[in-house]
Short mmCIF file of C-alpha atoms in Angstrom, two decimals:
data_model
loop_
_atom_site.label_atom_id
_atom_site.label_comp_id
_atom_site.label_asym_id
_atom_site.label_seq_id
_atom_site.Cartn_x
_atom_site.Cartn_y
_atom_site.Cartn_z
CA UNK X 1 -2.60 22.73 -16.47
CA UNK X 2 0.68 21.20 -15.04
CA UNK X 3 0.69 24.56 -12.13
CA UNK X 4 -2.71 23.60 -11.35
CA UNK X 5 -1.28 19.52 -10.79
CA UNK X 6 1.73 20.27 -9.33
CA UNK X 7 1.01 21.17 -5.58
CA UNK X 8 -1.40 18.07 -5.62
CA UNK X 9 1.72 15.75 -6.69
CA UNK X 10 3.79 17.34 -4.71
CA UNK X 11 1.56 17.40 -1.51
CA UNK X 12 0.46 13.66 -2.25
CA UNK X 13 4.16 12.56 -2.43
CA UNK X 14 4.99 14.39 0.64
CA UNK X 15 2.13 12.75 2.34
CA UNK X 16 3.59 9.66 1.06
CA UNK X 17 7.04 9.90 2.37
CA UNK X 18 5.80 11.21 6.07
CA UNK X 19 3.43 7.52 5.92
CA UNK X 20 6.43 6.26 5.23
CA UNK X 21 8.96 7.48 7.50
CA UNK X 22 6.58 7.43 10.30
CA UNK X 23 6.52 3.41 9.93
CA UNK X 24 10.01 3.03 9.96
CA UNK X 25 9.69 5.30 13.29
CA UNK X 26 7.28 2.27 14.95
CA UNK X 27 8.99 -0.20 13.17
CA UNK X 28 12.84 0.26 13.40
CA UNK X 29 14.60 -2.02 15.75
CA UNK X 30 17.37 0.37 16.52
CA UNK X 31 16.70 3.15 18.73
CA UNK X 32 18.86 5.54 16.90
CA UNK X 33 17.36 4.65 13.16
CA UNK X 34 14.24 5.14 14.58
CA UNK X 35 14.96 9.00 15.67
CA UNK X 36 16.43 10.00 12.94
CA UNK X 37 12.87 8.71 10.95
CA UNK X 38 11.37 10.85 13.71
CA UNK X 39 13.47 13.76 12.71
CA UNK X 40 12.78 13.43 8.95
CA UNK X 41 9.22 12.70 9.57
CA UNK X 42 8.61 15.81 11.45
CA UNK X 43 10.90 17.65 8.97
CA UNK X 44 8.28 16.45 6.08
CA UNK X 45 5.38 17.60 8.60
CA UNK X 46 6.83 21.60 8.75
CA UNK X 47 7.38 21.02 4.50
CA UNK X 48 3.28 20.18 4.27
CA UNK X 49 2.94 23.13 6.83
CA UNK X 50 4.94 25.28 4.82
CA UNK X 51 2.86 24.09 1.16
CA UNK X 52 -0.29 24.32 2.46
CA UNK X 53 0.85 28.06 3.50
CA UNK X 54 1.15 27.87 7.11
CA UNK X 55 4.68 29.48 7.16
CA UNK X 56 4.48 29.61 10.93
CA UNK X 57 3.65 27.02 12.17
CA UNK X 58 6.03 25.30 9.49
CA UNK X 59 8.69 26.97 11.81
CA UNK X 60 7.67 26.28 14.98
CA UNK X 61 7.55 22.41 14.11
CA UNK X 62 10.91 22.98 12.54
CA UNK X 63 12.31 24.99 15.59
CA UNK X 64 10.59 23.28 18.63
CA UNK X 65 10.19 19.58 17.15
CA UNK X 66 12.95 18.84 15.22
CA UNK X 67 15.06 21.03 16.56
CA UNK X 68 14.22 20.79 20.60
CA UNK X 69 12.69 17.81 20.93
CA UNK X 70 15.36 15.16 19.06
CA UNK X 71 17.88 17.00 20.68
CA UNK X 72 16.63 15.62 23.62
CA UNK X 73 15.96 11.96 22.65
CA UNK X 74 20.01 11.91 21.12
CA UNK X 75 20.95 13.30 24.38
CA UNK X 76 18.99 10.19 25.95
CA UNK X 77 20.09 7.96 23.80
CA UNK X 78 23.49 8.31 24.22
CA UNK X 79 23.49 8.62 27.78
CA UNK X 80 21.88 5.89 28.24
CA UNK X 81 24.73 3.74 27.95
CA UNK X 82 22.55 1.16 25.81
CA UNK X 83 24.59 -0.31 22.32
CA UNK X 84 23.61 1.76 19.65
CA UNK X 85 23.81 -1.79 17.29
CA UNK X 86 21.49 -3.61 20.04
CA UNK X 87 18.66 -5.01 18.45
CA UNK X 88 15.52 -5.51 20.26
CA UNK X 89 12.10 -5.78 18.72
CA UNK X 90 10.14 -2.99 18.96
CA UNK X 91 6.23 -4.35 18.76
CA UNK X 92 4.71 -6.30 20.86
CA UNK X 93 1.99 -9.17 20.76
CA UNK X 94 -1.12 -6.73 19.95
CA UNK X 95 0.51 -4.89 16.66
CA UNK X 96 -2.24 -6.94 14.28
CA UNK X 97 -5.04 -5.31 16.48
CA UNK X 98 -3.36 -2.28 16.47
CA UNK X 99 -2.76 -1.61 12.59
CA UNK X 100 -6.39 -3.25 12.09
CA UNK X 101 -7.57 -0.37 14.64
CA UNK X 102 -5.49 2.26 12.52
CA UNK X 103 -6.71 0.94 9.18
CA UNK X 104 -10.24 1.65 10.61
CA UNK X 105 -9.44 4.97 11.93
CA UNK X 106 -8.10 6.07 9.05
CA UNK X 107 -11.25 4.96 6.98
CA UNK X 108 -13.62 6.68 9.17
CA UNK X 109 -11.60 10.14 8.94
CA UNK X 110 -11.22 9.79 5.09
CA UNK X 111 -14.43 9.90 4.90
CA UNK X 112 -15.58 12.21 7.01
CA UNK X 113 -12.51 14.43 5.18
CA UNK X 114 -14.18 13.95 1.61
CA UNK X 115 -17.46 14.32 3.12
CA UNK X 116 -16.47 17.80 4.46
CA UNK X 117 -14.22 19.07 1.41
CA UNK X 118 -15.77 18.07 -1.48
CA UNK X 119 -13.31 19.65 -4.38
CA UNK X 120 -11.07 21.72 -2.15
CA UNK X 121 -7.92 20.06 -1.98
CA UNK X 122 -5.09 23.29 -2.06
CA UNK X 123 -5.51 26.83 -1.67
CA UNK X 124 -2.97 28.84 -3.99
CA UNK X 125 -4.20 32.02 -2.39
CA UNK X 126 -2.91 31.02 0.62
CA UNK X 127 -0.92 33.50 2.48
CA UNK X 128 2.24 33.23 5.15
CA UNK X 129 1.06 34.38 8.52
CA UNK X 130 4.53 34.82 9.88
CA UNK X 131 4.04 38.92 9.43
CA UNK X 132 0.73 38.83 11.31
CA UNK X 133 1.14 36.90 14.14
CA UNK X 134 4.35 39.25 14.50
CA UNK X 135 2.63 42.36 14.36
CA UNK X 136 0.56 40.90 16.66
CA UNK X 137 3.04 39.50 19.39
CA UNK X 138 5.07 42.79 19.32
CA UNK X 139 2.15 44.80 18.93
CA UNK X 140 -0.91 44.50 21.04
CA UNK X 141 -0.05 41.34 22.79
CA UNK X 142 3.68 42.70 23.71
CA UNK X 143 2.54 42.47 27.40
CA UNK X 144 1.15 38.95 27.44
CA UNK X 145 4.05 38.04 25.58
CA UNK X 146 6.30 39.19 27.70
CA UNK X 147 4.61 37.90 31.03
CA UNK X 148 5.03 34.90 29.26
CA UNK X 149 8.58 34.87 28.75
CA UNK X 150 9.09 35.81 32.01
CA UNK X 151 7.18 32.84 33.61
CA UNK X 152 9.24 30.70 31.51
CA UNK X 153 12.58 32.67 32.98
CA UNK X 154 11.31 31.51 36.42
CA UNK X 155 10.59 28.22 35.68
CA UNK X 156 14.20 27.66 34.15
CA UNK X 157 15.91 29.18 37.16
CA UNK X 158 14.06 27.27 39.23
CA UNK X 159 14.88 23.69 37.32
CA UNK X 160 18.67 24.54 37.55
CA UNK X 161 18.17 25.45 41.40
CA UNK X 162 16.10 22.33 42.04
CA UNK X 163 18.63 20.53 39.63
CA UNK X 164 21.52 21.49 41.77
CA UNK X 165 20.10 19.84 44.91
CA UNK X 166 20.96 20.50 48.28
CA UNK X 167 24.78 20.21 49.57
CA UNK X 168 24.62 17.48 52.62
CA UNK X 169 26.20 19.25 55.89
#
């Protein structure tokens, strides 16, 4: 009885704690607080991936979110050259419509949820899909794939050569 419970609690609190951590994102008054919430938040996103048995995508969120993108925003914030302990309020005069507006939304798409999975909450035989989509990438999409990579090869020579700029003669 308690392996048949146990993904439930364990999905539910999970689902908890990313609510959670995604309003101390949109509420924190320090820039910095508020991207390490992000980081956790989207770290708690690729763990409900990863339960509900999407082992790839679990790390891809891991790999490009986490990973890529808050990289980024702590590169940004410190450059900016704006105190870390600067306070400044984050919301501005229209939150009350705003959470009202999300309160709704969330209504409408809770039921429309329980009107569309009635009793299936968690698939046990859920499988990873890592080993497929690699079979498939390196199999018969290896050309696509590579195009791909290529394009992307291009586009990052051509940032740093744009990046460089022109020397002034």
């Amino acid at each position: 009885m308690i392996e048949q419970w146990a993904p439930i609690v364990i999905f539910g609190a999970m689902s908890a704690l990313l609510i959670g951590l995604s309003l101390v994102v949109v509420t924190a008054r320090s820039v910095f607080r508020g991207a390490i919430a992000l980081a956790a938040a989207l770290g708690v996103a690729a763990g409900l991936f990863a339960l509900l048995g999407a082992d790839f995508v679990a790390a891809g969120q891991l790999l490009i979110y986490v990973g890529g993108i808050m990289i980024i925003m702590l590169f940004v914030i410190m450059l900016s050259q704006r105190p870390l302990a600067k306070l400044d309020r984050q919301a501005n005069d229209q939150w009350l419509w705003a959470a009202l507006f999300s309160l709704a939304v969330t209504c409408g798409l809770i039921v429309q949820f329980r009107a569309v999975y009635r009793g299936v909450f968690f698939n046990p035989e859920a499988a990873p899909t890592s080993a497929s989509i690699g079979r498939l990438l390196l199999g018969d999409m290896i050309v696509p794939f590579e195009a791909v990579s290529l394009v992307l090869l291009a586009a990052l020579v051509g940032a740093v050569y744009f990046g460089l700029g022109k020397e002034e003669s």
